[in-house]
Tab-separated table of C-alpha atoms and ligand atoms in Angstrom:
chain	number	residue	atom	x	y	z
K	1	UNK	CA	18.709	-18.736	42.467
K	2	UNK	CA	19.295	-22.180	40.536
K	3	UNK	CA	19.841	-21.780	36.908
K	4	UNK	CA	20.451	-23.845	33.959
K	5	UNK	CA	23.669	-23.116	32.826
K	6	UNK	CA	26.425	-20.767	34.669
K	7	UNK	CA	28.919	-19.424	31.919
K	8	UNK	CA	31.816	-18.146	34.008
K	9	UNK	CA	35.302	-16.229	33.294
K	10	UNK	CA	34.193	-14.390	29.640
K	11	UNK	CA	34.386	-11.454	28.215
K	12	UNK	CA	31.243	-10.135	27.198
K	13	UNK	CA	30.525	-8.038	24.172
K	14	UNK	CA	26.673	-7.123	24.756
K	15	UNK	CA	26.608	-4.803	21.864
K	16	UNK	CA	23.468	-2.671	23.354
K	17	UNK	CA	23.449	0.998	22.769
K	18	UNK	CA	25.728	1.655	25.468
K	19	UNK	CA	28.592	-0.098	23.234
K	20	UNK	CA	27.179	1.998	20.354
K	21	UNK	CA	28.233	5.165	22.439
K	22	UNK	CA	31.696	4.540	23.041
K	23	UNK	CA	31.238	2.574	26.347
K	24	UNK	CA	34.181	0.131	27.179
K	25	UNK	CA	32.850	-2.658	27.372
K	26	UNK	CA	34.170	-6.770	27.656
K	27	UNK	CA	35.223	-6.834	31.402
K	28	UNK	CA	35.683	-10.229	32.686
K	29	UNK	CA	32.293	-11.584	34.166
K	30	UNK	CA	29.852	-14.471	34.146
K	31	UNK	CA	26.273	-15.139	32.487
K	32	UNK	CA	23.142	-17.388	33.866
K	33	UNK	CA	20.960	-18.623	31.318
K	34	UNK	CA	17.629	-19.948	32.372
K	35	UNK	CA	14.511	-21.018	30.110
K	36	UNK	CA	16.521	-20.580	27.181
K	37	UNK	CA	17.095	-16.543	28.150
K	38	UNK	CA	19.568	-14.359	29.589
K	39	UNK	CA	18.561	-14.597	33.099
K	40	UNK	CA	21.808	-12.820	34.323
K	41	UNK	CA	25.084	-11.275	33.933
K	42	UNK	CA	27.521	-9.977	36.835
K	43	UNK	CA	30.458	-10.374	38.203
K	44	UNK	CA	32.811	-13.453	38.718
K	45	UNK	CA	32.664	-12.917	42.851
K	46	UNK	CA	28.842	-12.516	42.719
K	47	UNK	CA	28.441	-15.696	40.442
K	48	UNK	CA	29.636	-17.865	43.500
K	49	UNK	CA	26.275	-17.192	44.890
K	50	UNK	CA	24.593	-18.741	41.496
K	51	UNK	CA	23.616	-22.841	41.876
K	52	UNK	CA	23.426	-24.063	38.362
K	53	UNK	CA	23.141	-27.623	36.701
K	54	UNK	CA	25.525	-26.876	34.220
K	55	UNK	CA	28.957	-24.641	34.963
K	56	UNK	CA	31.017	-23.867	32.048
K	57	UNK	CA	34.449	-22.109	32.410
K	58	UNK	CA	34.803	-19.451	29.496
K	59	UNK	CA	38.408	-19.439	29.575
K	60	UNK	CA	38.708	-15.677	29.245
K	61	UNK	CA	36.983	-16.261	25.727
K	62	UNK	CA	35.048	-13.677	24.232
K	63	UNK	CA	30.687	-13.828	24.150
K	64	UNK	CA	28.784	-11.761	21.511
K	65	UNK	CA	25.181	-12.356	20.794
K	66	UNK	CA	24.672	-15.260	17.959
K	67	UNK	CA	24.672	-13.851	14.945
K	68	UNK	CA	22.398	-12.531	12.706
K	69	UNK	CA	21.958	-13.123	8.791
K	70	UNK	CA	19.712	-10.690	8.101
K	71	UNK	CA	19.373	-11.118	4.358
K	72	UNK	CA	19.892	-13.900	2.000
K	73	UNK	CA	18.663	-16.090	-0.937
K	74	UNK	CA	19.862	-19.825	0.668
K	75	UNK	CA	16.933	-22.077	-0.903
K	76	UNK	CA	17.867	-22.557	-4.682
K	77	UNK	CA	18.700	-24.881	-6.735
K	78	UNK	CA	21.304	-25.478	-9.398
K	79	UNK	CA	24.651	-23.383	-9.308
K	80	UNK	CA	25.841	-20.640	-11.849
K	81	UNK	CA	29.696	-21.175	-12.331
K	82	UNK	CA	29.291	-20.986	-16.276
K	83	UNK	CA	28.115	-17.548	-15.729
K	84	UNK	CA	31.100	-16.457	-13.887
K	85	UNK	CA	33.282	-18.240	-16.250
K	86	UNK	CA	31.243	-15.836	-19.017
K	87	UNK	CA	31.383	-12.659	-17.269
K	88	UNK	CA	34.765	-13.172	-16.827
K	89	UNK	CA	35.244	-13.635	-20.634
K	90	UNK	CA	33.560	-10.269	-20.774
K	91	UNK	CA	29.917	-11.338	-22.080
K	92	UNK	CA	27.365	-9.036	-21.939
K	93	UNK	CA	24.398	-9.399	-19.605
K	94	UNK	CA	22.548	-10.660	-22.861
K	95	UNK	CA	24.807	-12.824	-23.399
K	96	UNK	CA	24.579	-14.835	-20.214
K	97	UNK	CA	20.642	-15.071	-20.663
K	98	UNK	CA	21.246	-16.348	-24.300
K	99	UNK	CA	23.271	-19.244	-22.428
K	100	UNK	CA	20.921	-19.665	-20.201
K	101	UNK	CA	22.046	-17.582	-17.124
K	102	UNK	CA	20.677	-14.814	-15.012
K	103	UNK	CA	17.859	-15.424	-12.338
K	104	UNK	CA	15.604	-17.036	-14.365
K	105	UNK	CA	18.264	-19.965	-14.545
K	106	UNK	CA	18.079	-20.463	-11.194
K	107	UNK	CA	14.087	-20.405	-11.176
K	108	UNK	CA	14.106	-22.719	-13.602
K	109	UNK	CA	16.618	-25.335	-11.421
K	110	UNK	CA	14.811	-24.390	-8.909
K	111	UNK	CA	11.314	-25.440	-9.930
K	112	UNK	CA	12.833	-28.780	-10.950
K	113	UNK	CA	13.490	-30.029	-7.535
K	114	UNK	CA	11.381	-31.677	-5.033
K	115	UNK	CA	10.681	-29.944	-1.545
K	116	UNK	CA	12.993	-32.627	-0.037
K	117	UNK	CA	15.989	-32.469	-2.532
K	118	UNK	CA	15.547	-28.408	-2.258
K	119	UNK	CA	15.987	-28.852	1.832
K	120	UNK	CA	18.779	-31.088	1.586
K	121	UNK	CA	20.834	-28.596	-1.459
K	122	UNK	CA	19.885	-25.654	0.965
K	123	UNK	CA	20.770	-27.167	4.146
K	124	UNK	CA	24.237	-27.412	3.117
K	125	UNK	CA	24.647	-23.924	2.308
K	126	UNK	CA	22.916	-23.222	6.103
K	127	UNK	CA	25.578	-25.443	7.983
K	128	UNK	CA	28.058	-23.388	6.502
K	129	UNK	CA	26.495	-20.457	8.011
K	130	UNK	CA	25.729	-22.084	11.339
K	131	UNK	CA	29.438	-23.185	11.729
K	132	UNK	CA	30.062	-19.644	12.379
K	133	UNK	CA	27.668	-18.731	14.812
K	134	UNK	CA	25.038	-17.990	12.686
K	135	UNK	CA	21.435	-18.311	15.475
K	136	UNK	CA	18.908	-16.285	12.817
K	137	UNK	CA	18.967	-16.227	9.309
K	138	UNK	CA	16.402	-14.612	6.823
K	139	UNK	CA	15.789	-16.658	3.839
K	140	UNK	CA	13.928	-15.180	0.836
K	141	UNK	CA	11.912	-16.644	-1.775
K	142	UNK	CA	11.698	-15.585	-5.330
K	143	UNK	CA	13.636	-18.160	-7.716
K	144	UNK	CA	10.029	-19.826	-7.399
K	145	UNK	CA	7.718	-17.000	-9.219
K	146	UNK	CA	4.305	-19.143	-9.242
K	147	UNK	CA	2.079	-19.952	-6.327
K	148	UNK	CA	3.239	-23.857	-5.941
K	149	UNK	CA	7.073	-23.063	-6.530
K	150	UNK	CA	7.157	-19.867	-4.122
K	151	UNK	CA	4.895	-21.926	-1.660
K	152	UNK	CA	7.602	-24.757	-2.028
K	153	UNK	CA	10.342	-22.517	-1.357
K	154	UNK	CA	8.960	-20.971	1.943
K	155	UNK	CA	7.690	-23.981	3.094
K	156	UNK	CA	11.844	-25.456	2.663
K	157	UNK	CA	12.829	-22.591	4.569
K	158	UNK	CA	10.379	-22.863	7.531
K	159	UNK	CA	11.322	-26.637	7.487
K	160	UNK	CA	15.363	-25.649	8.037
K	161	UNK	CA	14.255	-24.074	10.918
K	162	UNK	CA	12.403	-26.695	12.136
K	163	UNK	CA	15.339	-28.863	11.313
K	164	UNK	CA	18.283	-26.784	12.588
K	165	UNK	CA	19.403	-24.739	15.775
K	166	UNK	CA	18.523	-21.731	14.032
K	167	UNK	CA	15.493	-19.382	14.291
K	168	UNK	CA	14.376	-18.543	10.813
K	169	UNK	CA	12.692	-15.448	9.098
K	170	UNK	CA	11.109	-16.115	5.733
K	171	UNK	CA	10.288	-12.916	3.077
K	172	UNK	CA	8.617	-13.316	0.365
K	173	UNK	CA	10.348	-11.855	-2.799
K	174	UNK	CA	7.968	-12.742	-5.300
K	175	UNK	CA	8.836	-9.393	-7.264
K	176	UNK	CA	12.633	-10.742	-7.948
K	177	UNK	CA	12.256	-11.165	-11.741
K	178	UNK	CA	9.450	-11.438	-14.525
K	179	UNK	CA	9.259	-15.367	-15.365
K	180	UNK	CA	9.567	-16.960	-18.235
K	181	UNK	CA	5.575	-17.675	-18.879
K	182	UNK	CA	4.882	-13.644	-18.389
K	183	UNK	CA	6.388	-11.173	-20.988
K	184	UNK	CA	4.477	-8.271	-18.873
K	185	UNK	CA	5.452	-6.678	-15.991
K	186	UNK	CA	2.685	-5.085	-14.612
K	187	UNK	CA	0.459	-7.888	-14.970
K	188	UNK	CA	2.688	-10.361	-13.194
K	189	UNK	CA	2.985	-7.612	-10.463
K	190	UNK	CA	-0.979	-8.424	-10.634
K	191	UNK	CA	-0.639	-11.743	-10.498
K	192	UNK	CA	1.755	-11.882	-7.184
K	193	UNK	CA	-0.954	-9.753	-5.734
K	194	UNK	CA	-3.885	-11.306	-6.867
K	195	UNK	CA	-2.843	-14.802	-6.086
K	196	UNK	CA	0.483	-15.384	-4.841
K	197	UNK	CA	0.996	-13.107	-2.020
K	198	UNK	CA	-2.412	-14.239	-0.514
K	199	UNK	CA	-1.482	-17.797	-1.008
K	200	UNK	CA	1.285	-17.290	1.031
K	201	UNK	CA	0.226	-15.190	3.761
K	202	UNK	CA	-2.681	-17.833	3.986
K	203	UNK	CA	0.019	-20.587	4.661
K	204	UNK	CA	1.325	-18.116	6.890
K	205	UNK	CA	4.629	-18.557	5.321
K	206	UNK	CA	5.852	-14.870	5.019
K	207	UNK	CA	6.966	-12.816	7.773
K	208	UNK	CA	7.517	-9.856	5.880
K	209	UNK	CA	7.652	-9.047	1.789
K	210	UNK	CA	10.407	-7.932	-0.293
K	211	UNK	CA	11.024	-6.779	-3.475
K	212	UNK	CA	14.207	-5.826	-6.142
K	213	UNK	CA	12.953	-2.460	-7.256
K	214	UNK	CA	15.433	-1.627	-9.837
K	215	UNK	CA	15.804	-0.579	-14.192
K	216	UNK	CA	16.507	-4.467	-15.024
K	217	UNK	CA	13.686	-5.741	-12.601
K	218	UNK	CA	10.397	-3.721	-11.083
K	219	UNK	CA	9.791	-0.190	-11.563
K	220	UNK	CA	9.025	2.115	-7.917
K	221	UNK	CA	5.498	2.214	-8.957
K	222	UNK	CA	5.086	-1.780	-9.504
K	223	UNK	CA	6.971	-1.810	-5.795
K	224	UNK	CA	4.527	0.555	-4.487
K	225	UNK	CA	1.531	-1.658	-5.298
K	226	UNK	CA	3.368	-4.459	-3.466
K	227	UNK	CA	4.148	-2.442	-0.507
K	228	UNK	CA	0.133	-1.796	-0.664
K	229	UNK	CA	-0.740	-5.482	-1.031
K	230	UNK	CA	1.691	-6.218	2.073
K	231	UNK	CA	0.289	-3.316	4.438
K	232	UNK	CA	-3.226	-4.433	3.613
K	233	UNK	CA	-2.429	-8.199	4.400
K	234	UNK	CA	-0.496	-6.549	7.916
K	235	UNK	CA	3.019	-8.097	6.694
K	236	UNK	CA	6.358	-5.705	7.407
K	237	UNK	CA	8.125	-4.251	3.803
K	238	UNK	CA	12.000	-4.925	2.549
K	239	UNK	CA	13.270	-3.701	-0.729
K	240	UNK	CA	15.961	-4.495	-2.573
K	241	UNK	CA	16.998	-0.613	-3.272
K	242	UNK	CA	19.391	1.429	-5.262
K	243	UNK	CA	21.977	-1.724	-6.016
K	244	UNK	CA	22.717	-0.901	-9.845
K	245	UNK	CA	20.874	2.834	-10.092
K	246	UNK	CA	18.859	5.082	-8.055
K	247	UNK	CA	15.314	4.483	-8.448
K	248	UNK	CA	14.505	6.288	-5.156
K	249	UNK	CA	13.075	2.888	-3.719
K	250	UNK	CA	14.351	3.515	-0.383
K	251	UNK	CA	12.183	6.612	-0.343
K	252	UNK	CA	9.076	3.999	-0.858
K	253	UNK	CA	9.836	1.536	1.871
K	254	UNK	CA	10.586	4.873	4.469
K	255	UNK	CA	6.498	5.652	3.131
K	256	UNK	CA	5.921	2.833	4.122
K	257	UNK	CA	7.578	2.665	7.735
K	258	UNK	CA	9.385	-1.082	6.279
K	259	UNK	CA	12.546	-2.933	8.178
K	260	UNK	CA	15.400	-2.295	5.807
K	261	UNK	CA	16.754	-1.246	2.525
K	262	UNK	CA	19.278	-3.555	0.893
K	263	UNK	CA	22.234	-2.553	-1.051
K	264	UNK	CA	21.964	1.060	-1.286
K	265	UNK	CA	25.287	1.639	-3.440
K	266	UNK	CA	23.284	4.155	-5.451
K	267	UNK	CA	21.408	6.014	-2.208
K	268	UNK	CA	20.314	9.718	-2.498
K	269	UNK	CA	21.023	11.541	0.422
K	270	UNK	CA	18.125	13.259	0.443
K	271	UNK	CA	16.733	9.699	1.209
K	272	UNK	CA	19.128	9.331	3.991
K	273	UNK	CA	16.789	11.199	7.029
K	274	UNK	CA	13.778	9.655	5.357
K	275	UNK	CA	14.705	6.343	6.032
K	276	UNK	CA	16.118	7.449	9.818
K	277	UNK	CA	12.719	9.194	10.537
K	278	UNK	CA	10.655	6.043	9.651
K	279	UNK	CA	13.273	3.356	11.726
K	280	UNK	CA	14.235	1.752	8.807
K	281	UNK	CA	17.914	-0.303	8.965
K	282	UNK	CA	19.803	0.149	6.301
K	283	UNK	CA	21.512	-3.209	5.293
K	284	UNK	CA	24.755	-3.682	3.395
K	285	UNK	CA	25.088	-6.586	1.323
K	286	UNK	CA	29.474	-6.712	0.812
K	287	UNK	CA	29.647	-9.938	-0.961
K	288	UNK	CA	27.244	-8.586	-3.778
K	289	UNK	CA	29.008	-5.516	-4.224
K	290	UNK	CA	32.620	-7.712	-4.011
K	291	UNK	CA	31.216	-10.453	-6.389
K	292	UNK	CA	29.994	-8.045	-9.121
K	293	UNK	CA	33.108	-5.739	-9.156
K	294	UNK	CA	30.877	-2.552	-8.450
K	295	UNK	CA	32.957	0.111	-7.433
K	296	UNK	CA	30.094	3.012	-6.151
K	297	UNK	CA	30.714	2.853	-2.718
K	298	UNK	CA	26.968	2.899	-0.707
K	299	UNK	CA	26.774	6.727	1.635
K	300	UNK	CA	28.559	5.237	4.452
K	301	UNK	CA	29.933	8.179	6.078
K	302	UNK	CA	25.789	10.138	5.596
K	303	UNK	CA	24.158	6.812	6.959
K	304	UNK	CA	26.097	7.463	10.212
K	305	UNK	CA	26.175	10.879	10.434
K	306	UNK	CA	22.368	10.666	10.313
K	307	UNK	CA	22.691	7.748	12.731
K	308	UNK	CA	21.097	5.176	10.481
K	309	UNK	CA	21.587	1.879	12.185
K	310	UNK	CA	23.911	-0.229	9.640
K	311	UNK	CA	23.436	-4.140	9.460
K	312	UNK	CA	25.265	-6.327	7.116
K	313	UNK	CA	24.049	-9.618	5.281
K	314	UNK	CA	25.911	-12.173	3.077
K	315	UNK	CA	23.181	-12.535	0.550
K	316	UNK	CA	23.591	-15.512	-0.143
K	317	UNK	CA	22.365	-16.420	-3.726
K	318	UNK	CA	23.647	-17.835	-6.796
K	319	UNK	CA	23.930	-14.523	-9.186
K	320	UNK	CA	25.552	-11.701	-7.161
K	321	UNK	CA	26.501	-13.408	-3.672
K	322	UNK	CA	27.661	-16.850	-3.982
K	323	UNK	CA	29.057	-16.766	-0.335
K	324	UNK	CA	28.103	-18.554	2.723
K	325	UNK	CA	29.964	-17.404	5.099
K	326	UNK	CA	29.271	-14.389	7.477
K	327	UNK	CA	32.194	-13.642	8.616
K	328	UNK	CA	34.151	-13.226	5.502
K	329	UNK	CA	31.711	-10.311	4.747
K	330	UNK	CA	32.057	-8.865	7.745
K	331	UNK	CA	35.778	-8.093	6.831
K	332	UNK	CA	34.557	-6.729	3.235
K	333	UNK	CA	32.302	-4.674	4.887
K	334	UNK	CA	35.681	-3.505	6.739
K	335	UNK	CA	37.987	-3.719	3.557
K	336	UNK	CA	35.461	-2.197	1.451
K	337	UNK	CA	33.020	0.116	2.710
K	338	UNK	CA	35.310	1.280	5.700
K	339	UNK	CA	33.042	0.159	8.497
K	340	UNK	CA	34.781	-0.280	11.811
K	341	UNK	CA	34.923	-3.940	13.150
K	342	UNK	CA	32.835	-2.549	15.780
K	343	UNK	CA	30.413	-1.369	13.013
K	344	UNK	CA	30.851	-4.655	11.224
K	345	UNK	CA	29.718	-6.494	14.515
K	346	UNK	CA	26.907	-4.450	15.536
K	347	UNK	CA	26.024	-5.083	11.714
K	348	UNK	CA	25.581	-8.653	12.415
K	349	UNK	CA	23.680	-8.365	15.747
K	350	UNK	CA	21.826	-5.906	17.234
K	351	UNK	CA	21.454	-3.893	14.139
K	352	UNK	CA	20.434	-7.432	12.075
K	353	UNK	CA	18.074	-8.024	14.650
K	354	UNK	CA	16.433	-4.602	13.849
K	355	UNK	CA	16.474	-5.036	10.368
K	356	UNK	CA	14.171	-8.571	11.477
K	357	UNK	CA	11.860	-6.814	13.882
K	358	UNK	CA	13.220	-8.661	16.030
K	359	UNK	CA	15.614	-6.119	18.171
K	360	UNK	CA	13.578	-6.834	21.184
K	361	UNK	CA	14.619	-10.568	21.667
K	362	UNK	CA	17.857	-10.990	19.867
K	363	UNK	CA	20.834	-9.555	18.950
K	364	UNK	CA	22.127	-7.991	22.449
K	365	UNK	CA	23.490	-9.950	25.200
K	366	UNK	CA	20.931	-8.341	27.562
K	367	UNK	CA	18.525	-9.526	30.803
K	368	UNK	CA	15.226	-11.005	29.553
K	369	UNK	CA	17.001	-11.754	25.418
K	370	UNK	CA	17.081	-14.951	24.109
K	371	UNK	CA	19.763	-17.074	24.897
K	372	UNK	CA	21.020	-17.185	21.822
K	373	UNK	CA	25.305	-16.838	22.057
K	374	UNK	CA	28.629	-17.447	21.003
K	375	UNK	CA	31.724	-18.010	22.631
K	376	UNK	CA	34.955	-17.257	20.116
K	377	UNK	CA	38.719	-18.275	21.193
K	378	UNK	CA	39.584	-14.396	20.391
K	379	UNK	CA	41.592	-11.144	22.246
K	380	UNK	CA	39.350	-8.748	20.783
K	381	UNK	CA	36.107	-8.776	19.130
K	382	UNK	CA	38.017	-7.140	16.163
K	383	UNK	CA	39.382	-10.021	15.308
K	384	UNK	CA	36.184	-11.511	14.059
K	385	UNK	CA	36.340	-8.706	10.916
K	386	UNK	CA	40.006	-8.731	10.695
K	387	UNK	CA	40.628	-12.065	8.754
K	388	UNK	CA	39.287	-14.497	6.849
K	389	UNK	CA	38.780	-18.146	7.943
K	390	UNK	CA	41.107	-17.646	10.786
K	391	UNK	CA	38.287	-17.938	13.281
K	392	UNK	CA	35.696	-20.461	14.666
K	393	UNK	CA	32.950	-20.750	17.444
K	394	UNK	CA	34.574	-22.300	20.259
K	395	UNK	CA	30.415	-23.027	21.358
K	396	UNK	CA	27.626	-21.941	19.951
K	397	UNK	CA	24.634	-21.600	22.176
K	398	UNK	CA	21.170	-21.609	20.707
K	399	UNK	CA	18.107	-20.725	23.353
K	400	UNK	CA	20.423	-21.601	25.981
K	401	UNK	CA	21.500	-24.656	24.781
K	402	UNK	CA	24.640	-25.544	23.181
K	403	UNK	CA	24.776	-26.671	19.824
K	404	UNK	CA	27.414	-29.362	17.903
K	405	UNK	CA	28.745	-27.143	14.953
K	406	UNK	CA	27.909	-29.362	12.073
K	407	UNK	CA	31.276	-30.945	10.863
K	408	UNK	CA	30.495	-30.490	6.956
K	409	UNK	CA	29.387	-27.113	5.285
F	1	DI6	N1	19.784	-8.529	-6.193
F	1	DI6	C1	20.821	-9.337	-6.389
F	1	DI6	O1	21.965	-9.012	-6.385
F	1	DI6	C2	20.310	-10.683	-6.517
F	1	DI6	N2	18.915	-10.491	-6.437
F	1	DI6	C3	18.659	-9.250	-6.221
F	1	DI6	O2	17.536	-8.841	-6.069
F	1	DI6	C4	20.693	-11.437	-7.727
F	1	DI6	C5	20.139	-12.822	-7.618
F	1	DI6	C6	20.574	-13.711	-8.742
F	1	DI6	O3	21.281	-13.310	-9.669
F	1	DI6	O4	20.186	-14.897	-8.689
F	2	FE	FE1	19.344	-10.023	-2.164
């Protein structure tokens, strides 16, 4: 057997289902990637039988899958500091849209760049996610809200993956907030249905639609008619669920068989096996609940009883997440909602994956997956959760091959 590259002397964290079930796992072995998959893993005596153009001694490291950013808002422009300086003064959510804050600030910065300055503002934000092992990211539209702006942003997000070591997964959010030029709800809802959405899937520039179904955005029914323009067009539902109040949304996208609910501080229970019994991941968004200063804590302890898979996101975005980095939130997720750095990992790999559709290629380090791995200068995959920028990739493999971090983020 001749391979392309022979990693050798690693610990390897596959997180698979076994890990899930209390298997040790992490004994000392080697990998053979081959056509940019997995092509084998075994032990360090049976890898002397391997011929391989490339050999690469792991150094006792520690290999998890390439992570996963399931869920974030990356492509915007402008920045919102003057709201945070506001907020912190106290000012009222009225307030900050009198100044000229909130979403629709961002659509508005947003709409005033070209595609190229967008890719280069959101490119940044992607190295800084990339630096840290970041392989898949999910970026969403919806600080465009017309066909040519939400076109421009999806199109800017395919292009970073066409641009970067990075698979991408676009969503469009068109139902984010009511724009400026529309002072009815419904009949924008209407209009992203009408015209928008099938602009977009057109383009084929959506792999899947979301929507913030909440009091100060869309109403469950306005989501529902979204969720019915995606399932008629064939394209997988996300919602934005239960962040500020409980408006039983993640009760819609379990109807609907979706990916994921995000957020979830405000989850019913009784939601809890509906969203279990329809495969839906339910994904925790840390940096949003950090950022804002909520203090309901999402049903952590019923969304494992149930055995809800649990992935984690930065959502990355200018309002409520202003974070890029995916490791920090994996140790709010820790600090904050109690997840185990186990949990925490899984969150940002095989479970991520699943919240993508995607558990089938990515996010275990498994025969026949893509290639797609890290290799961190750890003694225990806990330490990835435990601290914050006290960790980097030692190499970052993308398909099988290995990718320069980017020096600037
Ligand atoms: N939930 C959020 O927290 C963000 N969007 C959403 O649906 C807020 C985005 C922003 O303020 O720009
Ligand atoms: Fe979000």
């Amino acid at each position: 057997m001749t391979v392309d590259t022979l990693i050798r002397n690693v610990h390897i964290a596959p997180m698979t289902a076994e890990v899930t079930n209390g298997q040790e796992y992490g004994n000392t072995g080697a990998i053979a990637l081959k056509n940019g998959l997995i092509h084998w893993m075994g032990s360090e005596h049976e890898a002397n039988n391997i011929e391989s153009s490339e050999t690469i001694d792991g150094g006792g490291y520690w290999l998890t899958p390439g992570l996963i950013d399931c869920h974030t808002h990356l492509v915007y422009g402008g920045q919102r500091s003057r709201e945070f300086e506001l907020k912190l003064q106290g000012a009222s959510y009225e307030q900050i849209s009198r100044e000229g804050g909130g979403i629709v600030s961002t659509v508005s910065e947003t709409r005033k760049l070209s595609e190229a300055q967008l890719f280069e503002v959101s490119s940044q934000r992607l190295r800084c996610l990339l630096n840290e092992g970041v392989t898949t990211v999910e970026i969403k539209s919806g600080y465009g809200l017309d066909i040519q702006n939400e076109v421009k942003m999806l199109r800017v997000a395919r292009m970073l993956g066409e641009n970067h070591p990075v698979s991408v997964r676009t969503t469009f959010l068109g139902a984010h907030a009511l724009p400026a030029e529309f002072s009815n709800k419904d009949a924008y809802i209407r209009f992203l249905i009408k015209e928008v959405l099938p602009e977009v899937h057109r383009l084929k520039l959506a792999d899947a639609v979301d929507f913030f179904c909440e009091g100060i955005a869309f109403s469950r029914a306005q989501c529902e008619s979204i969720c019915q323009a995606a399932k008629s067009l064939g394209l997988p539902v996300k919602g934005h669920v239960e962040q500020l109040s409980n408006l039983r949304g993640a009760s819609l996208v379990a109807e609907y068989a979706g990916l994921s609910v995000d957020h979830l501080e405000y989850l019913h229970e009784d939601d809890i096996p509906l969203i279990k019994k329809a495969g839906v991941t339910a994904v925790l968004l840390p940096g949003a609940f950090y950022f804002l200063g909520e203090t309901h804590l999402p049903p952590v302890e019923s969304l494992r009883k149930h055995q809800v898979p649990i992935a984690i996101a930065s959502d990355l975005n200018p309002g409520s997440s202003p974070i890029a980095s995916l490791l920090n939130v994996m140790n709010l997720a820790c600090v904050q909602f109690k997840l185990s750095p186990l949990e925490a990992l899984l969150g940002v790999t095989r479970h991520a994956a699943g919240a993508l559709g995607l558990q089938d290629s990515i996010g275990q380090i498994k025969q026949g997956y893509d290639a797609d791995l890290v290799l961190w200068p750890i003694e225990s995959p806990a330490q990835l959760s435990y601290g914050m920028n006290l960790v980097k990739p030692e190499r970052i493999f993308k398909a099988g091959k290995q990718v320069q971090a980017a020096q600037a983020c």
